[in-house]
Short mmCIF file of C-alpha atoms and ligand atoms in Angstrom, two decimals:
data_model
loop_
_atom_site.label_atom_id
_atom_site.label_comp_id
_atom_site.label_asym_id
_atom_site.label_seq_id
_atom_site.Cartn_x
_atom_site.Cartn_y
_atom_site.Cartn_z
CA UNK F 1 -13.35 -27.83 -11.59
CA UNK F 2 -12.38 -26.40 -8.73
CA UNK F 3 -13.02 -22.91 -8.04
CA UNK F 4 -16.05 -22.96 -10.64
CA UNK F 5 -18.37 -21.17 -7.87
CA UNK F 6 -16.12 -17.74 -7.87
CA UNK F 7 -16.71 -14.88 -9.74
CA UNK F 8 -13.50 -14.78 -11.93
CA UNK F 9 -12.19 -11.54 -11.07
CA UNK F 10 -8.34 -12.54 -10.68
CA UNK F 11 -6.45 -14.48 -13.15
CA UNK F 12 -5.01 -16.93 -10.31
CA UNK F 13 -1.94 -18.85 -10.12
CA UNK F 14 -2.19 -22.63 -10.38
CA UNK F 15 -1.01 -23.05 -6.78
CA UNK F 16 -2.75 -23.05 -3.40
CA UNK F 17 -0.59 -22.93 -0.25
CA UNK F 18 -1.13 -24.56 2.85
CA UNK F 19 0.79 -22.91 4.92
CA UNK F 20 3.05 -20.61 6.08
CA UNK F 21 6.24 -19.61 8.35
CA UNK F 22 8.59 -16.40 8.49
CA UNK F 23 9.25 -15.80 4.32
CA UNK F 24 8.14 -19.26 2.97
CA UNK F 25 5.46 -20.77 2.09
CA UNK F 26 4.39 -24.82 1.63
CA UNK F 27 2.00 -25.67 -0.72
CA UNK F 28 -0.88 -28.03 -1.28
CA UNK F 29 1.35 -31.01 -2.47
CA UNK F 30 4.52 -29.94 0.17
CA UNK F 31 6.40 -27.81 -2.33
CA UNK F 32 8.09 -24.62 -0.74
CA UNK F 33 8.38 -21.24 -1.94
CA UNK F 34 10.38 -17.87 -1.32
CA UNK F 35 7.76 -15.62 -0.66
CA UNK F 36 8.99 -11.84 -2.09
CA UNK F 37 5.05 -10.55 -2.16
CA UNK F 38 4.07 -10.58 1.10
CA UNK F 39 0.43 -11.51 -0.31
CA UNK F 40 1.03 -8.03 -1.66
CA UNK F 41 2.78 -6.00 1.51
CA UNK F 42 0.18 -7.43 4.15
CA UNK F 43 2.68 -10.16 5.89
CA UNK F 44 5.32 -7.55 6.48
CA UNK F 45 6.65 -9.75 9.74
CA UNK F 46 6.17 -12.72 7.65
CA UNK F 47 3.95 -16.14 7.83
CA UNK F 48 2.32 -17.10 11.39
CA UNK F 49 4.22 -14.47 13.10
CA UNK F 50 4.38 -15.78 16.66
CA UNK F 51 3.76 -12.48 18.71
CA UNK F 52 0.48 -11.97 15.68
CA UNK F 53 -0.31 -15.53 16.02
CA UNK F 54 0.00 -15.32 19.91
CA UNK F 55 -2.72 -12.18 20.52
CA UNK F 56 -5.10 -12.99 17.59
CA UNK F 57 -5.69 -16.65 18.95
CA UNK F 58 -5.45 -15.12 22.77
CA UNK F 59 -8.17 -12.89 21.62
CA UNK F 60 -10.38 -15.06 19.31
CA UNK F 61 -10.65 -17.33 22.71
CA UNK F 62 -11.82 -14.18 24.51
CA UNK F 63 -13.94 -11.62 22.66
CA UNK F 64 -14.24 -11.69 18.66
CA UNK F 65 -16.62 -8.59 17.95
CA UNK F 66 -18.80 -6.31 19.73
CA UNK F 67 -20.02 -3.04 18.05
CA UNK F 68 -18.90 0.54 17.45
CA UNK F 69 -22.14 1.38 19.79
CA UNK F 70 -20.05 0.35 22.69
CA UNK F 71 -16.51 1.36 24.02
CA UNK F 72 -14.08 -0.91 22.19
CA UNK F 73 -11.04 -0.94 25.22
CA UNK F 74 -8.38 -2.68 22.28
CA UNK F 75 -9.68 -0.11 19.81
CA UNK F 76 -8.92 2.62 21.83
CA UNK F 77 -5.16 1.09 22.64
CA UNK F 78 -4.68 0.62 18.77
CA UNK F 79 -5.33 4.15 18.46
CA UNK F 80 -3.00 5.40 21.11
CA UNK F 81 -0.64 2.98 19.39
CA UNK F 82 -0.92 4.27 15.38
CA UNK F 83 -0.99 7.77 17.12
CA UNK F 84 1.93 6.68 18.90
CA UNK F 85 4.21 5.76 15.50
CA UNK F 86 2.36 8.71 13.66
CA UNK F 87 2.39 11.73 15.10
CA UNK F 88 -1.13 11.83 14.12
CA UNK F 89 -4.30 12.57 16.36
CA UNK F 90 -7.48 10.33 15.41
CA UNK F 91 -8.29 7.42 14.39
CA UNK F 92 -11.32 5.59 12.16
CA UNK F 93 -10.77 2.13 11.74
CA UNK F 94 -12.09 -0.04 8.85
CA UNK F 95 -11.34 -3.53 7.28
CA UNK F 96 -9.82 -2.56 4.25
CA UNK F 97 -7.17 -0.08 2.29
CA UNK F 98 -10.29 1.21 -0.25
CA UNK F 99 -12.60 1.53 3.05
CA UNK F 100 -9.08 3.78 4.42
CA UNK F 101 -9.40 5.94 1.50
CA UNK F 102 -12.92 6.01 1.19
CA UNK F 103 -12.81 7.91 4.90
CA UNK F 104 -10.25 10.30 3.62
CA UNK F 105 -12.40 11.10 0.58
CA UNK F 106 -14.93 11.68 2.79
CA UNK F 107 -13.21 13.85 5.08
CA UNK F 108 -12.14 15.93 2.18
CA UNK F 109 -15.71 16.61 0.84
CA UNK F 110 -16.58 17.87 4.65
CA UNK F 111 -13.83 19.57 5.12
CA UNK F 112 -14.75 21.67 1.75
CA UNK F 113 -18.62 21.87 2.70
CA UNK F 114 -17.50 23.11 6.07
CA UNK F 115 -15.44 25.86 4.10
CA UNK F 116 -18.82 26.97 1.57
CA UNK F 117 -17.45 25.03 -1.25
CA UNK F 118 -19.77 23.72 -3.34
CA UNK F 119 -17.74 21.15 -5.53
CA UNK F 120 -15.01 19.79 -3.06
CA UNK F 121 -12.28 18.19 -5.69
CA UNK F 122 -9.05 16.23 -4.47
CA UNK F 123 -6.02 16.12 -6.64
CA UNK F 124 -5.12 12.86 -7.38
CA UNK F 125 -1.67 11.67 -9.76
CA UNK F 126 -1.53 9.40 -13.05
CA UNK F 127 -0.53 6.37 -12.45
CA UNK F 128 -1.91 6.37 -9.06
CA UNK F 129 -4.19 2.82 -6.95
CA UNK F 130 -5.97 3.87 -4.65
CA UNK F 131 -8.75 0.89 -4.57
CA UNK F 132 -12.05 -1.03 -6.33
CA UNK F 133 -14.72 1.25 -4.68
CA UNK F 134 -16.43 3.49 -7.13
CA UNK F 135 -14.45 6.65 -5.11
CA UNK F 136 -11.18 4.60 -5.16
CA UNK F 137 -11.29 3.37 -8.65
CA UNK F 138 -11.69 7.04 -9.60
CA UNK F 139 -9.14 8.71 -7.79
CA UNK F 140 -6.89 5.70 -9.06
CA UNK F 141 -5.45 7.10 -12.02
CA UNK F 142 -5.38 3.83 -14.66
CA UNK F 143 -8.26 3.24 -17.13
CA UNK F 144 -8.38 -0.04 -17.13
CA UNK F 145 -9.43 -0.28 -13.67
CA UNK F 146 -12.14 2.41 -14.11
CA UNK F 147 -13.33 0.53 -17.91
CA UNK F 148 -16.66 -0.24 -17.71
CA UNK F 149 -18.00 1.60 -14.66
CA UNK F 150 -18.74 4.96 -16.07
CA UNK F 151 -20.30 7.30 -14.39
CA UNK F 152 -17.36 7.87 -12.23
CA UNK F 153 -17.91 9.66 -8.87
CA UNK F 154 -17.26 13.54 -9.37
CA UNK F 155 -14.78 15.80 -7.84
CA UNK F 156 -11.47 14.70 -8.53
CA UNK F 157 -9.02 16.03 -10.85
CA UNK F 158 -5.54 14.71 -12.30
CA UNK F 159 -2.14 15.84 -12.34
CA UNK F 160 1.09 13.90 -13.43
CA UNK F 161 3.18 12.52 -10.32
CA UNK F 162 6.36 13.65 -9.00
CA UNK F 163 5.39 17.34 -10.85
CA UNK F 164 4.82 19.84 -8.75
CA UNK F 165 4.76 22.83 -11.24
CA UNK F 166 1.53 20.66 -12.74
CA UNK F 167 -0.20 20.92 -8.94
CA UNK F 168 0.92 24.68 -9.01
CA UNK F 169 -1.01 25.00 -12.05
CA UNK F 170 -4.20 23.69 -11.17
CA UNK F 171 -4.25 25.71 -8.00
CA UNK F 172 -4.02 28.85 -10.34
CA UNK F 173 -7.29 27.89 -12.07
CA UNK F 174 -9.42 25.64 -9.44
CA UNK F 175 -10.66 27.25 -6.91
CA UNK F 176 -12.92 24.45 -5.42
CA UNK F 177 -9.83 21.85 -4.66
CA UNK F 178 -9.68 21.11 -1.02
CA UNK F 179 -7.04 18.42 -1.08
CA UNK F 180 -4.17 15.78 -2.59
CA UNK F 181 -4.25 12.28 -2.39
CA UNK F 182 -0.94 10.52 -3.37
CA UNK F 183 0.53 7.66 -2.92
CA UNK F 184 4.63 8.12 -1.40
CA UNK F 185 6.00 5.73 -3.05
CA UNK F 186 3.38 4.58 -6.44
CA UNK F 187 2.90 0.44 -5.81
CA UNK F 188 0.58 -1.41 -8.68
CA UNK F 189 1.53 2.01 -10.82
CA UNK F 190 4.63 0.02 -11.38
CA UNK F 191 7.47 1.05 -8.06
CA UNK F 192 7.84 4.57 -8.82
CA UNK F 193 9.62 6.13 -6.51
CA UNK F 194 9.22 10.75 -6.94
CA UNK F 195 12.12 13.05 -5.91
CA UNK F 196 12.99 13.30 -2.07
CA UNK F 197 11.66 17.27 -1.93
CA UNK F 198 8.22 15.78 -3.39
CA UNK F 199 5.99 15.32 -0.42
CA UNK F 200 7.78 18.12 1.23
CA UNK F 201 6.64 20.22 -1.81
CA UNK F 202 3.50 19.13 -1.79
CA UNK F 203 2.68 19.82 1.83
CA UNK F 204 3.65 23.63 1.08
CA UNK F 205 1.28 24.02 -1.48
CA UNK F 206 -1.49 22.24 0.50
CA UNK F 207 -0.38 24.72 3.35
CA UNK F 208 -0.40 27.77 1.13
CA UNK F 209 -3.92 26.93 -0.09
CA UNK F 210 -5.58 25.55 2.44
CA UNK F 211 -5.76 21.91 1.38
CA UNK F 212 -5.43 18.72 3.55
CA UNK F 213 -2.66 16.65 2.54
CA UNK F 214 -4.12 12.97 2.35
CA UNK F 215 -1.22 10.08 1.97
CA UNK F 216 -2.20 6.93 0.95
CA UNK F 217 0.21 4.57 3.20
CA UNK F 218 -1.89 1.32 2.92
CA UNK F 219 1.67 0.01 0.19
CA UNK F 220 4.36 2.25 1.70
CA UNK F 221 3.10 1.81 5.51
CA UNK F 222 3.56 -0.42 8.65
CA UNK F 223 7.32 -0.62 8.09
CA UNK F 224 7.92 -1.12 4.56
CA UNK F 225 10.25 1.33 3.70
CA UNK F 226 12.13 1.35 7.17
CA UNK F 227 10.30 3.66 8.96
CA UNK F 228 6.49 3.07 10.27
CA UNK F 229 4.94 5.20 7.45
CA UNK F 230 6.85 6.74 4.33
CA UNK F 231 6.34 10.53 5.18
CA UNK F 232 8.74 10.16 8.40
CA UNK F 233 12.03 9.35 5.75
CA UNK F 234 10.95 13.13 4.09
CA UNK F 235 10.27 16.01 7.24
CA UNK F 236 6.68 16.08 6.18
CA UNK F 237 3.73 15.60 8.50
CA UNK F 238 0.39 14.62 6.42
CA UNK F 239 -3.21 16.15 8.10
CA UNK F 240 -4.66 12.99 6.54
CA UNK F 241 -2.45 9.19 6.23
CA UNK F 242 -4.04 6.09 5.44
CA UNK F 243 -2.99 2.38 6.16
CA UNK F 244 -3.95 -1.38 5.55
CA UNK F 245 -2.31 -3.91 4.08
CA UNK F 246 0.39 -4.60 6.61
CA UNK F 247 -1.42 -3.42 10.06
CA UNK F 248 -3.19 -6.48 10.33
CA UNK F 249 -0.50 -9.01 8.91
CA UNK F 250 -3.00 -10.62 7.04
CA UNK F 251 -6.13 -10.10 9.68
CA UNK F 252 -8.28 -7.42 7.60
CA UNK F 253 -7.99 -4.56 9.31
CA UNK F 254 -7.79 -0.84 7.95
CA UNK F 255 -7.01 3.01 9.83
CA UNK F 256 -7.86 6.77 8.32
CA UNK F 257 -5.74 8.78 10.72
CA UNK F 258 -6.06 12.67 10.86
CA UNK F 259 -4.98 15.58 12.39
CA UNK F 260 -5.32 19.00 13.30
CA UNK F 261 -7.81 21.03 10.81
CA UNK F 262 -8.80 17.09 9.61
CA UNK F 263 -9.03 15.54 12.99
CA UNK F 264 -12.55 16.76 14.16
CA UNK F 265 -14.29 16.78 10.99
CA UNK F 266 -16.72 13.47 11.21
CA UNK F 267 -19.31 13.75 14.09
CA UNK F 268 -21.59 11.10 15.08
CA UNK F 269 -23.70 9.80 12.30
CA UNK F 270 -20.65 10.51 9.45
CA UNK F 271 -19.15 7.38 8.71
CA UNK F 272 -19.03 4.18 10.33
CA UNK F 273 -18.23 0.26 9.97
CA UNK F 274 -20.01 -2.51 11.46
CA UNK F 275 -16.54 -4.74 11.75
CA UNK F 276 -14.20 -1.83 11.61
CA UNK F 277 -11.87 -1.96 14.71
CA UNK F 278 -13.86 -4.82 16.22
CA UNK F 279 -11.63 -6.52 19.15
CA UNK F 280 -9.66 -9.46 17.01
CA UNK F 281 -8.62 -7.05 13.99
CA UNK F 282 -7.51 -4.26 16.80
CA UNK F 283 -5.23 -7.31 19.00
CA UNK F 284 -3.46 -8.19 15.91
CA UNK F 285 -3.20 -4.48 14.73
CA UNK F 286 -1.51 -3.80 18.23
CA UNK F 287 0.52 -7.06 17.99
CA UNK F 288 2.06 -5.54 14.56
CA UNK F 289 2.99 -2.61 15.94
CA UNK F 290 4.23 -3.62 18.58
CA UNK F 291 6.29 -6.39 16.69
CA UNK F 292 7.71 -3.94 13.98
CA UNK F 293 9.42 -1.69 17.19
CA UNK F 294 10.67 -3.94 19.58
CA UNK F 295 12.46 -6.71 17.27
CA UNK F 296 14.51 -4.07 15.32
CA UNK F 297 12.64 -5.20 11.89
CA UNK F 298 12.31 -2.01 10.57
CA UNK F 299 16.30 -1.08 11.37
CA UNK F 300 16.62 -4.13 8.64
CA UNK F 301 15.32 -2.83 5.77
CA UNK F 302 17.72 -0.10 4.32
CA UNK F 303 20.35 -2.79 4.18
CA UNK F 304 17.86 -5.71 3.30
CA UNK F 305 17.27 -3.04 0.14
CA UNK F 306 20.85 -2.31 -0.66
CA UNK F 307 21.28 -6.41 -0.72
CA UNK F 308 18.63 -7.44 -2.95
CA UNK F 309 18.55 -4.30 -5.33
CA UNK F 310 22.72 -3.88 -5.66
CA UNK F 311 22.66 -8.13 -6.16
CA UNK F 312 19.87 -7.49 -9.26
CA UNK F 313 21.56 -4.66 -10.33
CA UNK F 314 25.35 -6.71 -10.54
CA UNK F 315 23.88 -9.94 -11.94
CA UNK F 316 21.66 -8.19 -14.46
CA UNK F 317 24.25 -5.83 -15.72
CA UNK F 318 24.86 -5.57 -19.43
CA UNK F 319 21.51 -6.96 -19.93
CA UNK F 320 20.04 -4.23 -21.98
CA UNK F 321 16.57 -5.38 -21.47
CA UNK F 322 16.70 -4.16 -18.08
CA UNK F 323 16.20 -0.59 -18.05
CA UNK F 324 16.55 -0.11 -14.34
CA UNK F 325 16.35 -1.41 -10.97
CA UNK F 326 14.73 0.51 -8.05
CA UNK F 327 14.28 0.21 -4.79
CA UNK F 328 12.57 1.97 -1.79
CA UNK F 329 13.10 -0.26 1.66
CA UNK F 330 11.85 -2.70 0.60
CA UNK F 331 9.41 -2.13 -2.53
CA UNK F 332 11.92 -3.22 -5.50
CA UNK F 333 11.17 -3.03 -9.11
CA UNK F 334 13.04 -4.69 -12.14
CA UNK F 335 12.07 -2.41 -15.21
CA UNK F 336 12.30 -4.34 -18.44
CA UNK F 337 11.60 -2.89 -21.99
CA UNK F 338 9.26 -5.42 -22.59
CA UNK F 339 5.65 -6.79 -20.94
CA UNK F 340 6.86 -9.77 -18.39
CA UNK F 341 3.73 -10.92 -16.97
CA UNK F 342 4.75 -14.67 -18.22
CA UNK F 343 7.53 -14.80 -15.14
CA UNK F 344 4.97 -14.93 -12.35
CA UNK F 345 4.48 -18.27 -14.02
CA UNK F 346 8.22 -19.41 -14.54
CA UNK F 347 9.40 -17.94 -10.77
CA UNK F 348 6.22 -19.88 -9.24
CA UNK F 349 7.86 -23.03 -10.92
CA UNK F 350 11.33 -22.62 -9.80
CA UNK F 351 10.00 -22.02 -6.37
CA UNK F 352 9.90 -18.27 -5.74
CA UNK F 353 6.44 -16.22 -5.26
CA UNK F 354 6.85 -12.56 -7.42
CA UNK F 355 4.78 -9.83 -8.82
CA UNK F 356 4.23 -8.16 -12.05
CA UNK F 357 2.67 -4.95 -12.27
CA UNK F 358 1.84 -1.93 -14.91
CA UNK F 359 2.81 -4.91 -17.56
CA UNK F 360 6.79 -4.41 -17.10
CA UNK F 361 7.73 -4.21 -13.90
CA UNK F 362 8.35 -6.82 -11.84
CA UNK F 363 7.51 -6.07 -8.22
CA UNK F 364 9.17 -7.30 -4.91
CA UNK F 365 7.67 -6.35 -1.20
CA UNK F 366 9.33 -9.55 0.38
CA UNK F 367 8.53 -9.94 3.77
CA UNK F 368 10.61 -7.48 6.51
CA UNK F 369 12.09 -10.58 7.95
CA UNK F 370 13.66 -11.51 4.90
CA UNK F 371 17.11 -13.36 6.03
CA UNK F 372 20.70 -12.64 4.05
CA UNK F 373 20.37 -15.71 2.65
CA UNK F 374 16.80 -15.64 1.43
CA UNK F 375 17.56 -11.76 -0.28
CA UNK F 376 20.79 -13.50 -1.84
CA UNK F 377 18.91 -16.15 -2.96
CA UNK F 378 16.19 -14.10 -4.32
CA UNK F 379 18.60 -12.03 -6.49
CA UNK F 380 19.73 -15.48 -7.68
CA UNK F 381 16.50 -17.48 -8.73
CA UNK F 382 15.25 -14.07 -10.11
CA UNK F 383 18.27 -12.74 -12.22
CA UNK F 384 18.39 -16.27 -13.74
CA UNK F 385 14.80 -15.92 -14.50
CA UNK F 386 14.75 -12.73 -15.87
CA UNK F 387 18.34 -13.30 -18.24
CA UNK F 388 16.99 -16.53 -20.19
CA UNK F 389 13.23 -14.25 -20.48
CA UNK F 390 15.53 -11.36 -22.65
CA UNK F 391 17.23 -14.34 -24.06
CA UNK F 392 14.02 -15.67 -25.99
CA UNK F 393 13.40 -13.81 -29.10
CA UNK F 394 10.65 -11.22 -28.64
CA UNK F 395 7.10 -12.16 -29.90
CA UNK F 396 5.85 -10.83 -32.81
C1 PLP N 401 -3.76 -2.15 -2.05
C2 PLP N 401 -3.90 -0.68 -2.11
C3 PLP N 401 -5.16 -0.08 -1.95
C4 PLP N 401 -6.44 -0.87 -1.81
O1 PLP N 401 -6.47 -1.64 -0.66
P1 PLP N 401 -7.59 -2.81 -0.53
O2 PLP N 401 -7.35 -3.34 0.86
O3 PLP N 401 -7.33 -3.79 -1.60
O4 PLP N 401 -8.91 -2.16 -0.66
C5 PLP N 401 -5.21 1.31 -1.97
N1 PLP N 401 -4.10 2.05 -2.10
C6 PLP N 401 -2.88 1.50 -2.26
C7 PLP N 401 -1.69 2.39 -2.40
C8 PLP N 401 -2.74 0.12 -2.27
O5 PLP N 401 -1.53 -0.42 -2.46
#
């Protein structure tokens, strides 16, 4: 069988695609599909992306990879770029969203040594991803993904999210926390979108203590929600922010960016990445970026959000198995009282790619460049899908 050689660690789809353009996808045997995952918020400007497409094959016919012993010229553009759409200061650039927040961890724990602190512990939320390394799959607040790989790494403790009274608290009592890691808008912890004041809160308490605020953008980032990162929607400025997913458009590419009391921490010998912001991931990264501002994508998505997530909410009304639609730009969720995971299945079949995550929500990042007709379409295949689901009586 095909596929016998990989270690089984996803339960795949029985479809491979061949390829790709704007928000659809063709697969092996020709078939097309409405692609509302993105490949999980990487392909925010969509499939083969001719501006991406343009610099990453420009570039692979030039210079692939050097080191990070030399002067990287595109590296040090891609910087001035994120810094650019930030507001931040530095840069580290890695190949991966875990490798982002693995630099931020670290960061933390240096800032804390730096202050005479023997146990430097970050605040992470329930509920919260944050990656599959042995730091990320701590700080990620869901059991299953930390089952089985006890001992955990020290130094992080938990507080609910979207409660600020419960970060309050732990300040009163913990005298060795040096920072909080959350997530802006919570992704695989099922769409869950806090109150508006929430980062805004939270960088007041970080500023009353002396803590870095670290925000994990690699979901929320690079356009998603309308604005290049989340934090820019909420009058916050992070000391910490880190991206992946959609910087590269599908070439793995990953940024920590700091700031002030966070932006001179790591000194030479601190961290590092052989590939990390090697010349092809830093082209496309710049390509991106340069893609999301100048063709008005990002202007799209409050209204590309209104569309799809006021169309699910009028076609599923009166369904009481929905419990609620929400929406962030454009990271929708369909809440239903029961587990759904079957409709990945069912909306593969009928043509439409879709997510389900923490077992009842239903999860759409489609593609920034989503058309009218492929968000009205969506709502359609997908409301269908979901009313004959409630329909069936509920297994035992
Ligand atoms: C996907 C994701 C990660 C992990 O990124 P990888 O590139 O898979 O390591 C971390 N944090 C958030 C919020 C994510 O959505």
């Amino acid at each position: 069988m095909a596929g016998e050689h990989l270690m089984p660690t996803y339960a795949r789809q029985a479809v491979g695609f061949a390829q790709g353009e704007g928000a659809w996808l063709t697969d092996t045997d020709g078939k097309r599909y409405l692609d509302a995952i993105a490949g999980i918020a990487v392909c925010n400007l969509g499939h083969a992306h001719p501006g991406v497409t343009a610099a990453i094959t420009r570039q692979a016919a030039t210079l692939l990879h050097t080191s990070n012993v030399y002067r990287i010229p595109l590296q040090e553009q891609a910087a001035d770029a994120l810094c650019a759409v930030s507001g931040m200061e530095k840069v580290f650039f890695c190949n991966s969203g875990a490798e982002a927040n693995e630099a931020a961890i670290k960061i933390a724990r240096l800032y804390g040594h730096k202050r005479d602190i023997a146990v430097p512990t970050i605040i992470v939320m329930e509920g919260a991803f944050h990656g599959r390394t042995m730091a990320t799959l701590t700080a990620t607040g869901n059991r299953k993904v930390q089952a089985g790989f006890e001992p955990l790494v020290q130094g992080f403790v938990r507080a609910p999210y979207n409660d600020l009274e419960a970060v309050r608290q732990i300040a009163k009592h913990n005298r060795e926390v040096v920072a909080v890691l959350v997530e802006p808008v919570q992704g695989e912890g099922g769409v869950v979108i806090p109150s508006d004041d929430y980062l805004a809160g939270l960088r007041a308490i970080c500023d009353e203590h002396g803590w870095l605020l670290m925000l994990d953008e690699i979901q929320t980032g690079n356009g998603r929600l309308g604005t290049y990162f989340a934090y820019q929607q909420q009058g916050v400025q992070p000391d910490v922010v880190t991206t992946a997913k959609g910087l590269g458009n599908g070439v793995p590419v990953g940024a920590c960016l700091a700031r002030g009391k966070a932006a001179d921490i790591f000194a030479p010998g601190n961290h590092g990445s052989t590939f990390g912001g090697n010349p092809l991931a830093c082209a496309a990264a710049l390509a991106v970026i340069e893609a999301l501002q100048k063709e008005g994508v990002m202007a799209r998505v409050p209204a590309l959000s209104a569309r799809i997530a006021g169309g699910l909410r009028e076609h599923l009304a009166g369904e009481p198995g929905v419990t609620e639609v929400r929406n962030k730009g454009m990271m929708i969720g369909v809440v239903l009282d029961r587990p759904c995971g079957v409709l990945v299945a069912r909306a593969k079949d009928a043509g439409l790619l879709i997510n389900v995550t923490a077992d009842k929500v239903i999860r759409l990042l489609p593609p920034l460049v989503f058309t009218d007709a492929d968000a009205d379409l969506l709502v359609a295949k997908l409301s269908a899908l979901v009313r004959e689901f409630l329909a069936e009586p509920v297994a035992a």
